[in-house]
Coordinates of C-alpha atoms and ligand atoms in Angstrom, one line a residue:
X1 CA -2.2 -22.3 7.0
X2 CA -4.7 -23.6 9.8
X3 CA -3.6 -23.2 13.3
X4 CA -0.3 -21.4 11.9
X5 CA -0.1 -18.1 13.5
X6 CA 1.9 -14.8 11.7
X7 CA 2.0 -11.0 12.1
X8 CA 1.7 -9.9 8.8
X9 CA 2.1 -6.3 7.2
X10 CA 1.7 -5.5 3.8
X11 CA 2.4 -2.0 2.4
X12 CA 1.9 -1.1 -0.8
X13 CA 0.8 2.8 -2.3
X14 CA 2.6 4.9 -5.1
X15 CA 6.2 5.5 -5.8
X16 CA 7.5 8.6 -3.4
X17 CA 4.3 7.9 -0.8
X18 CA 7.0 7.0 1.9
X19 CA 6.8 3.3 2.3
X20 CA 10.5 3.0 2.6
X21 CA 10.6 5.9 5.3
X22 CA 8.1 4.5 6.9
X23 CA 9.5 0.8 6.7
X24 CA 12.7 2.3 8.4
X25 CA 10.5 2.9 11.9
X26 CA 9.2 -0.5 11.7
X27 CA 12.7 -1.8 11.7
X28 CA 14.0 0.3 14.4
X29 CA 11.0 0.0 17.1
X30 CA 9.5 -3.9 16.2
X31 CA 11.3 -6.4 18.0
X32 CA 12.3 -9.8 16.2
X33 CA 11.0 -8.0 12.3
X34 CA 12.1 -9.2 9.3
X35 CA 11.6 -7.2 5.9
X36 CA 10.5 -9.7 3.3
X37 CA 13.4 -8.6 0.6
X38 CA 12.8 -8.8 -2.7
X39 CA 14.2 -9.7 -5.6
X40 CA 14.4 -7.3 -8.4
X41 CA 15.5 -6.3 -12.2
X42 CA 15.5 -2.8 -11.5
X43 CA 18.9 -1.4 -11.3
X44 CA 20.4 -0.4 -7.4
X45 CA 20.0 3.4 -6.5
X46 CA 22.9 4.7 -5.1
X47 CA 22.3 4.3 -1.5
X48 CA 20.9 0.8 -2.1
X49 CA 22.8 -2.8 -1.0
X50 CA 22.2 -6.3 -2.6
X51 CA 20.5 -8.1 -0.1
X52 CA 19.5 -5.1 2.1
X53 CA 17.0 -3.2 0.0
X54 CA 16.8 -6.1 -2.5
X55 CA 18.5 -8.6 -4.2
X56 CA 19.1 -7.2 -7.7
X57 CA 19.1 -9.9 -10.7
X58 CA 19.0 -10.0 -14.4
X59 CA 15.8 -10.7 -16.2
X60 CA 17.0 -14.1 -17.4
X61 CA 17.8 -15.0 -13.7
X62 CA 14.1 -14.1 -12.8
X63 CA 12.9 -15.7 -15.0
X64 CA 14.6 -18.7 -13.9
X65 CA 13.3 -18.0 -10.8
X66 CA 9.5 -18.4 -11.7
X67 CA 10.5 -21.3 -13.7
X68 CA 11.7 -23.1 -10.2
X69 CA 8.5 -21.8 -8.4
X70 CA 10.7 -20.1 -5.7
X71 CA 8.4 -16.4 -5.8
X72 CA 5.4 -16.8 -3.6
X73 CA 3.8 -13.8 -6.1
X74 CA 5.9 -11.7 -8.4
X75 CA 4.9 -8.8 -10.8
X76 CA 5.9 -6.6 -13.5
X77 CA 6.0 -3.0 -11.8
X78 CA 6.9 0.3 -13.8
X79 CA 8.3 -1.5 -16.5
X80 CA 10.6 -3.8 -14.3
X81 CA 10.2 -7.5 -12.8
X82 CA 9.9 -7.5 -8.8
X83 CA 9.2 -11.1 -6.8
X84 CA 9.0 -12.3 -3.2
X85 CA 10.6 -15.6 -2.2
X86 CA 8.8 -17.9 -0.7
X87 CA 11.5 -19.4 1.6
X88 CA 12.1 -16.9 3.6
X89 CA 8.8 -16.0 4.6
X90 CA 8.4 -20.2 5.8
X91 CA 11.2 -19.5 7.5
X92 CA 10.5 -16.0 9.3
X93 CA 6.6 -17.6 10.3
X94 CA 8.3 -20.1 12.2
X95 CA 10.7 -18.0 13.7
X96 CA 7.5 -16.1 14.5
X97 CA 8.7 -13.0 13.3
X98 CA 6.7 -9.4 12.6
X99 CA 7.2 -9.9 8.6
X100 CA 7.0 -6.7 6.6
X101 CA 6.3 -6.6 3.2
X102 CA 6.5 -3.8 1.0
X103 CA 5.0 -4.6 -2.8
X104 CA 2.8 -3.2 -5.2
X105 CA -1.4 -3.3 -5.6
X106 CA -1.3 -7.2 -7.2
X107 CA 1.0 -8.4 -4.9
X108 CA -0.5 -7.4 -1.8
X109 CA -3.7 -9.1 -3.5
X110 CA -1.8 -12.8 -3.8
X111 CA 0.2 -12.0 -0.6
X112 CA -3.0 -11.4 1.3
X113 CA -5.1 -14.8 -0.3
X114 CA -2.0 -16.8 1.1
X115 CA -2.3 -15.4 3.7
X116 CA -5.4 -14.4 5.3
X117 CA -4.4 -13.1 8.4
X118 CA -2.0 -10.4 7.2
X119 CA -3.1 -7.0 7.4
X120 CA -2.5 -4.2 5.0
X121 CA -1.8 0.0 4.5
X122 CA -2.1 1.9 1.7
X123 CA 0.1 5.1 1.7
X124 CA -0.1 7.9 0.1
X125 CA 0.7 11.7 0.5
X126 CA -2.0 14.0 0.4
X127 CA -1.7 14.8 -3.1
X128 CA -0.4 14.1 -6.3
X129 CA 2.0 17.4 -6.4
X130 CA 3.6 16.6 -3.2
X131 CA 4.2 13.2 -4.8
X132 CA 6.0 14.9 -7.6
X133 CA 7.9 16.7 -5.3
X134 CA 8.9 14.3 -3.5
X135 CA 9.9 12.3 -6.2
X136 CA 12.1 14.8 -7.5
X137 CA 14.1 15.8 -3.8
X138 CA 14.7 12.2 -3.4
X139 CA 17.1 12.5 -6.7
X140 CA 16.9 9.2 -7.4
X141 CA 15.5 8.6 -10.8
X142 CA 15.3 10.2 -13.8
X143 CA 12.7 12.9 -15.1
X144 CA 11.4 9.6 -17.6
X145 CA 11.0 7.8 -14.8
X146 CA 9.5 10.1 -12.1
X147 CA 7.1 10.9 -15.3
X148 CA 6.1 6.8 -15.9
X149 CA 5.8 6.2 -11.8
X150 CA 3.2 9.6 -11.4
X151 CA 1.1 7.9 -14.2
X152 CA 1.0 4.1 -13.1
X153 CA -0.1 6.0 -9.3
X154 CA -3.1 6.9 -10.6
X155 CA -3.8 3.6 -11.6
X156 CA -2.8 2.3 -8.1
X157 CA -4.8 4.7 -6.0
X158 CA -7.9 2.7 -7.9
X159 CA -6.7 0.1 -5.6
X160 CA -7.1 2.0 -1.8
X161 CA -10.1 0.3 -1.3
X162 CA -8.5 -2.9 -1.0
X163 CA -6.6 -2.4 2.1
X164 CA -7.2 -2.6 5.9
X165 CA -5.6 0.9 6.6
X166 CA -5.2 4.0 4.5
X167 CA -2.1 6.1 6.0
X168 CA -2.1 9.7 4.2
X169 CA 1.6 10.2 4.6
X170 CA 1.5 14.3 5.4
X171 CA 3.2 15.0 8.9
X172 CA 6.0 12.2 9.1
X173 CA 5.8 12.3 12.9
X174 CA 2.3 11.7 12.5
X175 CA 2.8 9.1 9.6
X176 CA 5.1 7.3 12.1
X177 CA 3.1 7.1 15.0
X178 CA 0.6 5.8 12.9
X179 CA 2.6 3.1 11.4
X180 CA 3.6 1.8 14.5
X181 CA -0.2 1.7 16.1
X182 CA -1.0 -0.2 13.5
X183 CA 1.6 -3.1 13.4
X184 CA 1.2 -3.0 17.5
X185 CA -2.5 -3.5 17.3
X186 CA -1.9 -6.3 14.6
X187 CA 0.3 -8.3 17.2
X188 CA -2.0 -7.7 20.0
X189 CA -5.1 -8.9 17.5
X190 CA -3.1 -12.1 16.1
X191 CA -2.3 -12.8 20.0
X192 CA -5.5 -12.8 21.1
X193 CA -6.7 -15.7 17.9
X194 CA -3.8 -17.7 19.2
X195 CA -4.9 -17.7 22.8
X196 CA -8.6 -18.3 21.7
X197 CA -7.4 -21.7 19.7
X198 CA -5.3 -22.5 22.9
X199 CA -7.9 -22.2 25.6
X200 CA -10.3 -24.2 23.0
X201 CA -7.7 -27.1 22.8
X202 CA -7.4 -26.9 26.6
X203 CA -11.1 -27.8 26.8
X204 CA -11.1 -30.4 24.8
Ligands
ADP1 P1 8.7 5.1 -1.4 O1 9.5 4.1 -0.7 O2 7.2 4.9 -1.2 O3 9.0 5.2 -2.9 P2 10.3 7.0 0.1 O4 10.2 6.5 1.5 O5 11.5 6.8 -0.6 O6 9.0 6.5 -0.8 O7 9.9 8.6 0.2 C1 10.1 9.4 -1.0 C2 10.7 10.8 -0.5 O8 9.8 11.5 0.3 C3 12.0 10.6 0.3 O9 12.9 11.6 -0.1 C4 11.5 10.8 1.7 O10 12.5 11.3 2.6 C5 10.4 11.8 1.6 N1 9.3 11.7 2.5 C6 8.7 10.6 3.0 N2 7.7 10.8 3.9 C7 7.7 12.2 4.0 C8 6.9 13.1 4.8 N3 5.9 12.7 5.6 N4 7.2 14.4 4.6 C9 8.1 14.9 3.8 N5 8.9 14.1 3.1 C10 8.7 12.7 3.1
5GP2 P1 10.8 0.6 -6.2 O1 11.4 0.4 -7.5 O2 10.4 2.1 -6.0 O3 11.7 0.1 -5.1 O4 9.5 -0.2 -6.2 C1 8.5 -0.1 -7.2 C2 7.3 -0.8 -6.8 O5 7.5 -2.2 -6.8 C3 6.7 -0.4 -5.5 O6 5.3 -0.3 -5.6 C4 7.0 -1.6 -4.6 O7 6.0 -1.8 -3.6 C5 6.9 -2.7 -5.6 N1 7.5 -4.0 -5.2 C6 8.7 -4.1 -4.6 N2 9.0 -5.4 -4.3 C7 7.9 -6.1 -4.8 C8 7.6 -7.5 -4.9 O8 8.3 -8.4 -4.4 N3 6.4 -7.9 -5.5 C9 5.6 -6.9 -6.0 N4 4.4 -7.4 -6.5 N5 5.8 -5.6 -6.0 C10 7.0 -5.2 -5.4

């Protein structure tokens, strides 16, 4: 990835922390963003669209999937299979989009040895009760479930330490501002690498 330049943001943290909420003010105030959409086995929740939230699949089309090498890092998350496509992240960096991704712990490790210039937040809310509330107003899995994702976020919370930024997702208007500073200072950092390299070839 030498002298290829991207703004990169990976966002990763437990089920319920907000990263879809969050995600949504990206979209709205980044110009030229693209959301790096997954593909998933999970089933759609009610308010979700094929090839908005995700593209939803069948294990056995995953799997083919892997076997054609088209995920750039895919995972098994809370019992279910979740991958990100390589092609249209080629495509976005040379579009020179503000690429957004939104996986969990692992993947932003693979995501972020591809590549190195992407930057990273872990969210999470302030604690692991308002997790479980949160879980449970957002009505959209079961009691089994809400019960498996509050245990695997223990596990990721080991992972904080691993990311860039930590964004404790308490007052959303807060939590949004903060979002935003972040990817803005990102493009203003990646901009000021890609002038250095210029004015170097300039003085050559
Ligand atoms: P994730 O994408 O990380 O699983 P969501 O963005 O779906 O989480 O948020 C989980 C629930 O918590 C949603 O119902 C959302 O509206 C709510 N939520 C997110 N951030 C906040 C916040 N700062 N304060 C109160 N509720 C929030
Ligand atoms: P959800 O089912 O709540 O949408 O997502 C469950 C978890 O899977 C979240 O931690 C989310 O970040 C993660 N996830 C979503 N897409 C991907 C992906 O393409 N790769 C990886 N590794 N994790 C993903």
């Amino acid at each position: 990835m030498n002298n290829v330049f991207y703004n990169m943001l990976i966002i990763s943290g437990p089920s319920g922390a907000g990263k879809s909420t969050l995600t949504q003010v990206l979209q709205e105030n980044i110009a030229n963003f693209y959301f790096s959409i997954s593909t998933t086995t999970r089933s759609p929740r009610e308010h979700e669209l094929h090839g908005r939230e995700y593209f939803f699949t069948t294990k056995e089309a995953f799997k083919e999937g892997i076997k054609n090498g088209e995920f750039l890092e895919h995972e098994e998350v809370h019992d279910n299979f979740y991958g990100t496509s390589i092609k249209p992240i080629t495509q976005a960096i040379q579009e020179e989009k503000f690429i957004l991704f939104d996986v969990d712990v692992r993947g932003h490790n693979s995501i972020k040895k591809h590549y190195p210039l992407a930057k990273s937040v872990f969210i999470v809310p302030k604690n692991l009760q308002v997790l479980e509330e949160r879980l449970y107003s957002r009505g959209t899995d079961s009691k089994e479930t809400i019960q498996k994702r509050l245990s695997n976020a223990k596990e990721e919370l080991k992972y904080a330490n691993a990311f860039d930024y930590l964004l404790i997702n308490d007052n959303m208007t807060s939590s949004k501002q903060a979002i935003l500073h972040v990817a803005k200072s990102l493009m203003f950092v990646n901009h000021e690498t890609k002038m250095r390299t210029l004015l170097a070839q300039y003085a050559l």
